Coordinates of C-alpha atoms and ligand atoms in Angstrom, one line a residue:
X1 CA 0.0 0.0 0.0
X2 CA 1.1 3.6 -0.7
X3 CA -0.3 6.9 0.5
X4 CA 0.7 10.5 1.1
X5 CA 0.0 10.6 4.8
X6 CA 0.0 7.5 6.9
X7 CA -1.9 8.0 10.2
X8 CA -1.3 5.7 13.1
X9 CA -4.2 5.7 15.7
X10 CA -7.9 6.3 15.4
X11 CA -8.5 8.4 18.6
X12 CA -9.8 11.9 18.2
X13 CA -6.5 13.2 16.9
X14 CA -6.1 10.6 14.1
X15 CA -9.7 10.6 13.0
X16 CA -9.9 14.4 12.9
X17 CA -6.6 14.7 10.9
X18 CA -7.9 12.1 8.4
X19 CA -11.1 14.1 7.9
X20 CA -9.2 17.5 7.5
X21 CA -6.8 16.0 5.0
X22 CA -9.6 14.3 3.0
X23 CA -11.5 17.6 2.7
X24 CA -8.3 19.3 1.4
X25 CA -7.9 16.5 -1.2
X26 CA -4.8 15.0 0.4
X27 CA -4.9 11.2 0.4
X28 CA -4.2 9.3 3.6
X29 CA -4.7 5.9 5.3
X30 CA -5.6 5.5 9.0
X31 CA -4.5 2.4 10.9
X32 CA -6.2 1.7 14.3
X33 CA -5.1 -1.2 16.4
X34 CA -8.4 -1.9 18.2
X35 CA -11.8 -2.7 16.9
X36 CA -14.6 -0.1 16.3
X37 CA -16.7 -0.9 19.4
X38 CA -13.6 -0.4 21.6
X39 CA -12.6 3.0 20.3
X40 CA -16.3 4.2 20.3
X41 CA -16.9 3.3 23.9
X42 CA -13.7 4.3 25.7
X43 CA -15.0 6.7 28.4
X44 CA -12.8 9.8 28.6
X45 CA -13.1 13.6 28.1
X46 CA -16.2 15.7 27.9
X47 CA -15.2 19.4 28.0
X48 CA -14.6 21.1 24.6
X49 CA -13.0 24.5 24.2
X50 CA -14.5 26.9 21.6
X51 CA -11.6 26.2 19.3
X52 CA -12.3 22.4 19.4
X53 CA -15.9 23.0 18.4
X54 CA -14.7 25.3 15.6
X55 CA -12.4 22.6 14.4
X56 CA -15.2 20.0 14.3
X57 CA -17.3 22.6 12.4
X58 CA -14.5 23.1 9.9
X59 CA -14.3 19.3 9.4
X60 CA -18.1 19.2 8.8
X61 CA -18.4 16.8 11.8
X62 CA -20.3 19.0 14.3
X63 CA -24.0 18.4 13.3
X64 CA -24.8 16.2 16.3
X65 CA -22.5 18.2 18.6
X66 CA -24.6 21.3 18.0
X67 CA -27.9 19.4 18.5
X68 CA -26.9 17.6 21.6
X69 CA -23.9 19.4 23.1
X70 CA -24.5 21.5 26.2
X71 CA -23.0 25.1 26.0
X72 CA -21.7 26.2 29.4
X73 CA -21.0 29.8 30.3
X74 CA -18.8 29.1 33.3
X75 CA -17.7 26.8 36.1
X76 CA -18.1 26.9 39.9
X77 CA -15.3 26.6 42.4
X78 CA -16.1 25.3 45.8
X79 CA -13.8 25.5 48.8
X80 CA -13.9 26.0 52.5
X81 CA -17.7 26.4 52.6
X82 CA -17.7 29.0 49.8
X83 CA -18.9 28.8 46.2
X84 CA -17.6 31.1 43.5
X85 CA -18.9 31.3 39.9
X86 CA -16.4 32.0 37.1
X87 CA -18.4 33.6 34.2
X88 CA -16.5 32.9 31.0
X89 CA -18.3 35.3 28.6
X90 CA -17.8 38.4 30.7
X91 CA -14.2 37.5 31.6
X92 CA -13.1 36.5 28.1
X93 CA -15.1 38.7 25.7
X94 CA -17.7 36.1 24.9
X95 CA -16.1 32.7 25.0
X96 CA -17.9 29.6 26.2
X97 CA -17.2 25.8 26.4
X98 CA -19.3 22.8 25.3
X99 CA -20.0 19.5 27.0
X100 CA -20.0 16.7 24.5
X101 CA -18.5 13.4 25.2
X102 CA -15.3 12.2 23.4
X103 CA -17.1 8.9 22.7
X104 CA -19.6 10.8 20.6
X105 CA -16.9 12.8 18.7
X106 CA -15.2 9.5 17.9
X107 CA -18.5 7.9 16.8
X108 CA -19.3 11.0 14.5
X109 CA -15.9 11.0 12.9
X110 CA -15.8 7.2 12.4
X111 CA -19.2 7.2 10.8
X112 CA -18.2 10.0 8.4
X113 CA -14.9 8.3 7.5
X114 CA -16.5 4.9 6.8
X115 CA -19.1 6.6 4.6
X116 CA -16.9 9.1 2.7
X117 CA -13.3 7.9 3.1
X118 CA -10.3 8.0 3.4
X119 CA -9.5 4.3 4.2
X120 CA -9.9 3.5 7.9
X121 CA -8.6 0.0 9.0
X122 CA -9.6 -1.3 12.4
X123 CA -7.6 -4.0 14.1
X124 CA -4.6 -2.8 12.1
X125 CA -1.8 -2.6 14.6
X126 CA 1.4 -0.7 13.6
X127 CA 4.5 -2.6 14.6
X128 CA 7.2 -0.2 13.5
X129 CA 8.0 2.9 11.5
X130 CA 11.0 2.5 9.2
X131 CA 13.2 5.2 7.6
X132 CA 11.5 8.3 9.2
X133 CA 14.5 10.4 8.1
X134 CA 13.9 9.5 4.4
X135 CA 11.4 10.9 1.9
X136 CA 9.4 7.7 1.9
X137 CA 9.0 6.3 5.5
X138 CA 7.3 2.9 5.8
X139 CA 4.8 1.7 8.5
X140 CA 4.9 -2.0 9.1
X141 CA 1.5 -3.3 10.5
X142 CA -0.5 -6.4 11.1
X143 CA -4.1 -6.6 9.6
X144 CA -6.3 -9.6 9.5
X145 CA -3.4 -11.7 10.7
X146 CA -1.1 -10.6 7.8
X147 CA 1.9 -8.4 8.1
X148 CA 1.8 -5.6 5.6
X149 CA 3.6 -2.3 4.7
X150 CA 2.3 1.2 4.1
X151 CA 4.7 3.4 2.2
X152 CA 4.1 7.1 2.9
X153 CA 5.4 10.6 2.1
X154 CA 4.7 11.5 5.8
X155 CA 3.7 9.5 8.9
X156 CA 1.7 11.0 11.7
X157 CA 1.8 9.2 15.1
X158 CA -1.6 9.8 16.7
X159 CA -1.3 6.5 18.7
X160 CA -1.7 7.9 22.2
X161 CA 0.5 7.7 25.2
X162 CA 1.2 3.9 24.8
X163 CA 1.8 3.9 21.1
X164 CA 4.9 3.1 19.1
X165 CA 5.5 6.4 17.3
X166 CA 7.3 8.3 20.0
X167 CA 9.7 5.4 20.6
X168 CA 10.8 5.7 16.9
X169 CA 12.6 9.0 17.7
X170 CA 16.3 8.3 18.2
X171 CA 17.5 8.7 21.8
X172 CA 19.9 11.4 20.7
X173 CA 17.1 13.8 19.6
X174 CA 14.4 12.8 22.2
X175 CA 13.8 14.8 25.3
X176 CA 11.0 14.1 27.8
X177 CA 9.8 16.1 30.8
X178 CA 7.4 14.5 33.3
X179 CA 5.7 14.7 36.6
X180 CA 3.7 12.2 38.6
X181 CA 1.2 13.2 41.2
X182 CA 0.5 11.3 44.5
X183 CA -3.2 10.8 43.7
X184 CA -5.5 9.3 41.0
X185 CA -9.1 10.0 39.9
X186 CA -12.0 7.5 40.4
X187 CA -14.5 8.4 37.7
X188 CA -18.1 7.3 37.4
X189 CA -21.0 7.6 35.0
X190 CA -24.4 7.6 36.6
X191 CA -27.9 7.5 35.1
X192 CA -29.1 10.5 37.0
X193 CA -29.8 14.2 36.1
X194 CA -26.8 16.4 37.0
X195 CA -27.2 18.2 40.3
X196 CA -25.8 21.4 38.8
X197 CA -26.1 23.4 35.6
X198 CA -22.4 23.8 35.1
X199 CA -19.3 22.0 36.2
X200 CA -18.3 22.1 39.9
X201 CA -14.6 21.9 40.9
X202 CA -14.6 21.3 44.6
X203 CA -11.7 21.3 47.1
X204 CA -13.4 19.3 49.8
X205 CA -12.2 18.3 53.2
X206 CA -11.4 14.8 52.1
X207 CA -9.9 15.8 48.8
X208 CA -10.9 17.0 45.3
X209 CA -14.2 16.2 43.5
X210 CA -15.5 17.2 40.1
X211 CA -19.1 17.2 39.0
X212 CA -19.5 17.0 35.3
X213 CA -22.2 15.6 33.0
X214 CA -22.8 13.9 29.7
X215 CA -26.4 14.9 29.0
X216 CA -29.5 16.3 31.0
X217 CA -29.9 12.7 32.2
X218 CA -26.4 11.4 32.7
X219 CA -23.9 12.7 35.3
X220 CA -20.1 12.2 35.2
X221 CA -18.3 12.6 38.5
X222 CA -14.8 12.3 39.7
X223 CA -13.2 11.8 43.1
X224 CA -9.6 12.1 44.2
X225 CA -8.3 8.8 45.5
X226 CA -4.9 7.5 46.6
X227 CA -2.6 6.0 43.9
X228 CA -3.1 2.2 43.7
X229 CA -6.8 2.4 44.5
X230 CA -8.9 -0.3 42.7
X231 CA -12.4 0.7 41.5
X232 CA -13.8 -2.3 43.4
X233 CA -12.5 -0.8 46.7
X234 CA -15.3 1.7 46.3
X235 CA -18.9 0.2 46.5
X236 CA -21.5 2.6 45.0
X237 CA -22.8 3.9 48.4
X238 CA -19.3 4.8 49.5
X239 CA -18.8 6.8 46.3
X240 CA -22.0 8.7 46.7
X241 CA -21.3 9.4 50.5
X242 CA -17.8 10.7 49.7
X243 CA -19.0 12.8 46.8
X244 CA -21.8 14.3 48.9
X245 CA -19.3 15.2 51.7
X246 CA -16.8 16.8 49.3
X247 CA -19.5 18.9 47.5
X248 CA -21.3 19.8 50.8
X249 CA -22.0 23.5 50.9
X250 CA -25.3 24.4 52.6
X251 CA -28.7 22.9 53.4
X252 CA -30.1 24.1 50.0
X253 CA -27.8 21.9 47.9
X254 CA -27.9 18.1 47.6
X255 CA -26.2 15.7 45.3
X256 CA -28.6 13.5 43.4
X257 CA -27.8 9.8 43.4
X258 CA -28.6 7.2 40.7
X259 CA -27.4 3.9 39.3
X260 CA -23.7 3.9 38.5
X261 CA -23.1 2.5 35.0
X262 CA -19.3 2.8 34.7
X263 CA -16.4 3.1 37.2
X264 CA -12.7 3.5 36.6
X265 CA -9.5 4.8 38.1
X266 CA -7.0 7.0 36.2
X267 CA -3.6 8.0 37.5
X268 CA -2.5 11.6 36.9
X269 CA 0.6 12.5 35.0
X270 CA 2.2 15.4 33.1
X271 CA 4.4 14.4 30.2
X272 CA 5.9 16.4 27.3
X273 CA 8.0 15.0 24.5
X274 CA 10.3 17.3 22.5
X275 CA 10.4 17.7 19.6
X276 CA 7.1 16.7 18.0
X277 CA 8.8 16.0 14.6
X278 CA 11.7 13.9 13.5
X279 CA 12.3 13.8 9.7
X280 CA 9.0 12.9 8.2
X281 CA 7.4 11.5 11.3
X282 CA 5.2 13.9 13.3
X283 CA 3.5 13.3 16.6
X284 CA 0.1 14.7 17.6
X285 CA -2.1 14.4 20.8
X286 CA -1.4 12.1 23.7
X287 CA 1.4 10.4 21.6
X288 CA 3.5 13.6 22.4
X289 CA 2.0 14.9 25.6
X290 CA -0.4 14.2 28.5
X291 CA -1.8 16.4 31.2
X292 CA -3.7 15.7 34.4
X293 CA -7.4 16.0 33.6
X294 CA -8.1 18.9 36.1
X295 CA -7.7 21.5 33.4
X296 CA -9.7 19.5 30.8
X297 CA -7.0 20.1 28.2
X298 CA -5.9 16.6 26.8
X299 CA -8.5 16.3 24.1
X300 CA -8.4 20.0 23.3
X301 CA -4.6 19.8 22.9
X302 CA -4.9 16.8 20.6
X303 CA -7.3 18.8 18.4
X304 CA -5.2 21.9 18.3
X305 CA -2.1 19.9 17.2
X306 CA -4.2 18.5 14.4
X307 CA -5.5 21.9 13.4
X308 CA -2.0 23.1 13.0
X309 CA -1.0 20.0 11.1
X310 CA -4.1 20.2 8.8
X311 CA -3.0 23.8 7.9
X312 CA 0.6 22.7 7.4
X313 CA -0.3 19.9 5.0
X314 CA -2.8 22.1 3.2
X315 CA -0.1 24.7 2.6
X316 CA 2.3 22.0 1.3
X317 CA -0.4 20.7 -1.0
X318 CA -1.3 24.1 -2.3
X319 CA 2.1 25.8 -2.6
X320 CA 4.7 23.2 -2.1
X321 CA 6.0 25.1 0.9
X322 CA 7.1 23.1 4.0
X323 CA 7.5 26.2 6.1
X324 CA 4.5 25.4 8.4
X325 CA 5.5 21.8 8.7
X326 CA 9.0 23.0 9.8
X327 CA 7.4 25.2 12.4
X328 CA 4.9 22.5 13.6
X329 CA 6.8 21.3 16.7
X330 CA 7.6 24.9 17.8
X331 CA 4.1 26.2 17.4
X332 CA 2.5 23.2 19.2
X333 CA 4.9 23.0 22.0
X334 CA 4.4 26.7 23.0
X335 CA 0.7 25.9 23.5
X336 CA 1.4 22.5 25.1
X337 CA 3.6 24.1 27.7
X338 CA 0.9 26.7 28.5
X339 CA -1.7 23.9 28.9
X340 CA 0.8 21.8 31.0
X341 CA 1.3 24.8 33.3
X342 CA -2.4 25.5 33.6
X343 CA -3.2 21.8 34.3
X344 CA -0.5 21.6 36.9
X345 CA -1.6 24.7 38.7
X346 CA -5.3 23.6 38.7
X347 CA -4.3 20.2 40.0
X348 CA -2.0 21.6 42.7
X349 CA -4.6 24.2 43.8
X350 CA -7.5 21.7 44.2
X351 CA -6.2 18.3 45.4
X352 CA -5.6 17.5 49.1
X353 CA -1.9 16.8 49.8
X354 CA -1.7 13.2 51.0
X355 CA 1.0 14.2 53.5
X356 CA -1.4 16.8 55.0
X357 CA 1.1 19.7 54.5
X358 CA -0.7 22.6 56.3
X359 CA 1.4 25.3 54.6
X360 CA 0.5 24.0 51.2
X361 CA -3.1 23.8 52.2
X362 CA -3.2 27.5 53.3
X363 CA -1.5 28.4 49.9
X364 CA -4.3 26.6 48.1
X365 CA -7.0 28.6 49.9
X366 CA -5.1 31.8 49.3
X367 CA -5.0 31.0 45.5
X368 CA -8.7 30.2 45.4
X369 CA -9.6 33.3 47.4
X370 CA -7.5 35.5 45.0
X371 CA -9.5 34.1 42.1
X372 CA -12.7 34.8 44.0
X373 CA -11.6 38.4 44.8
X374 CA -9.8 39.5 41.7
X375 CA -11.4 39.9 38.3
X376 CA -7.9 39.8 36.9
X377 CA -7.1 36.4 38.5
X378 CA -10.5 35.0 37.5
X379 CA -9.9 36.3 33.9
X380 CA -6.6 34.5 33.8
X381 CA -8.3 31.2 34.8
X382 CA -11.1 31.8 32.3
X383 CA -8.7 32.5 29.4
X384 CA -6.8 29.3 30.0
X385 CA -9.8 27.2 30.6
X386 CA -11.7 28.3 27.5
X387 CA -8.5 28.0 25.4
X388 CA -5.5 30.1 24.3
X389 CA -5.2 31.2 20.7
X390 CA -4.2 28.4 18.2
X391 CA -1.0 30.1 17.0
X392 CA 1.2 32.6 18.7
Ligands
RFL1 P1 -6.1 8.4 22.1 O1 -7.5 8.8 22.3 O2 -5.4 7.7 23.2 O3 -6.1 7.5 20.8 C1 -4.9 6.8 20.4 C2 -5.4 5.7 19.5 O4 -4.2 5.0 18.9 C3 -4.5 3.6 18.9 N1 -3.2 2.9 18.9 C4 -2.7 2.3 17.8 N2 -3.2 2.1 16.6 C5 -2.5 1.3 15.7 N3 -1.2 0.8 16.0 C6 -0.7 1.0 17.2 N4 0.5 0.5 17.5 C7 -1.4 1.8 18.2 N5 -1.2 2.1 19.5 C8 -2.2 2.8 19.9 C9 -5.3 3.4 20.2 O5 -6.0 2.2 20.2 C10 -6.2 4.6 20.2 O6 -7.4 4.4 19.5 O7 -5.2 9.7 21.8 P2 -5.6 11.1 21.1 O8 -6.3 10.8 19.8 O9 -4.3 11.8 21.1 O10 -6.6 11.8 22.0 C11 -6.3 12.2 23.3 C12 -7.5 12.2 24.3 O11 -8.0 10.9 24.2 C13 -7.1 12.5 25.7 O12 -6.1 13.6 25.7 C14 -8.3 13.0 26.6 O13 -9.2 11.9 26.7 C15 -7.8 13.5 28.0 N6 -9.0 13.8 28.8 C16 -9.6 15.0 28.7 N7 -9.3 15.9 27.8 C17 -10.0 17.1 27.6 O14 -9.6 17.9 26.7 N8 -11.1 17.4 28.4 C18 -11.5 16.5 29.3 O15 -12.6 16.8 29.9 C19 -10.8 15.3 29.6 N9 -11.1 14.5 30.5 C20 -9.4 12.9 29.8 C21 -10.5 13.3 30.7 C22 -8.8 11.7 30.0 C23 -9.2 10.8 31.0 N10 -8.5 9.6 31.1 C24 -9.2 8.4 31.1 C25 -7.1 9.5 30.8 C26 -10.9 12.4 31.7 C27 -10.3 11.2 31.8 C28 -10.8 10.4 33.0
PHB2 C1 -15.4 15.4 31.9 O1 -16.6 15.8 31.7 O2 -15.1 14.1 31.8 C2 -14.4 16.3 32.4 C3 -14.7 17.6 32.5 C4 -13.7 18.5 33.0 C5 -12.5 18.0 33.4 C6 -12.2 16.7 33.3 C7 -13.2 15.8 32.8 O3 -11.6 18.9 34.0

């Protein structure tokens, strides 16, 4: 097989890139290691920046998003018995965010690609990328039990944090920067109407909790738990009791409970790989960087990488210029580091320190009170949360 752009990984990054290239008239092939049901049901993100919604619009993949997505004007911060609303439109000159599950974005993009192309192969696992420094890199992959090769002009690794693309970079040019955190998130989906209109980020006595949602009938909630926690350690009643305690504010507010339909534990990590390009191999999304979910940036960063890449390939196709492809890593990393900083700050500000450091705890409250008291501090949070500009 031969193509212009070989894409490894059919998560949001790979699927959106395939769609953008297809609409520009650039041929590509997408290889996804898992089956369709698996990629369409992996529970993950839900909060989309305005720029992510715009990108799905540009790709002609936002029809259901506009019909079913929930537009939110802000978030609530809860701490020390106080609640504080951050109003995005007034603080950012009109920006909002949209709640629409990653599973639904993936379903929409898969359906479009299967109907209109380009080729999308499920259960096609990439084994290796050969000759990334040459003008015709080759992806070796297994499909239907047979080893095959895909010869490309360019290869884009959208294969997530555990993919093979990043490891293809020679050690001499690879630099990674990382941070682990001493806690994880236990996430649940529940068949119950959300207890709030917008997301609540709570710094509770027993630790952090987040109230999010998937629809007017389905709630998505997260709870800070110690590393090493198993989802089975937490029977449903214990989860609801702990969530209620962490969100507790006054007698007027109660957390609605309902049947829990999914439960999983996610560790928290920051990771950035530099650079994001080596020869004709480019990385996009979680393959290059991950952030703790407190800032809701992972999916949005994957989409912004792909938007830059879509423009870079369009420019190459139209004018023959590789200028934007040459600038790809620099442009994306500037934004990635801003999102890494923001996600780190949000995480540090809201999670309980497992060692109970009282000084750190006082600093957290001081940061939160500053945001509550200062329009400038609140505007800084709102600007980062709703998304910084795509290009510097
Ligand atoms: P993905 O989604 O991991 O997709 C990678 C794909 O590559 C495939 N693959 C291979 N295919 C072929 N050959 C190989 N050798 C392969 N190796 C891997 C995999 O099967 C998979 O299909 O990466 P992508 O596209 O970069 O997308 C990134 C996002 O999924 C991720 O950043 C977000 O989910 C992070 N995240 C959130 N981001 C947000 O922007 N807002 C949020 O509200 C938000 N909440 C979250 C989150 C992530 C979470 N978890 C579980 C980590 C909440 C949670 C709990
Ligand atoms: C979600 O809805 O899954 C979600 C929202 C905001 C976050 C993280 C996850 O910060």
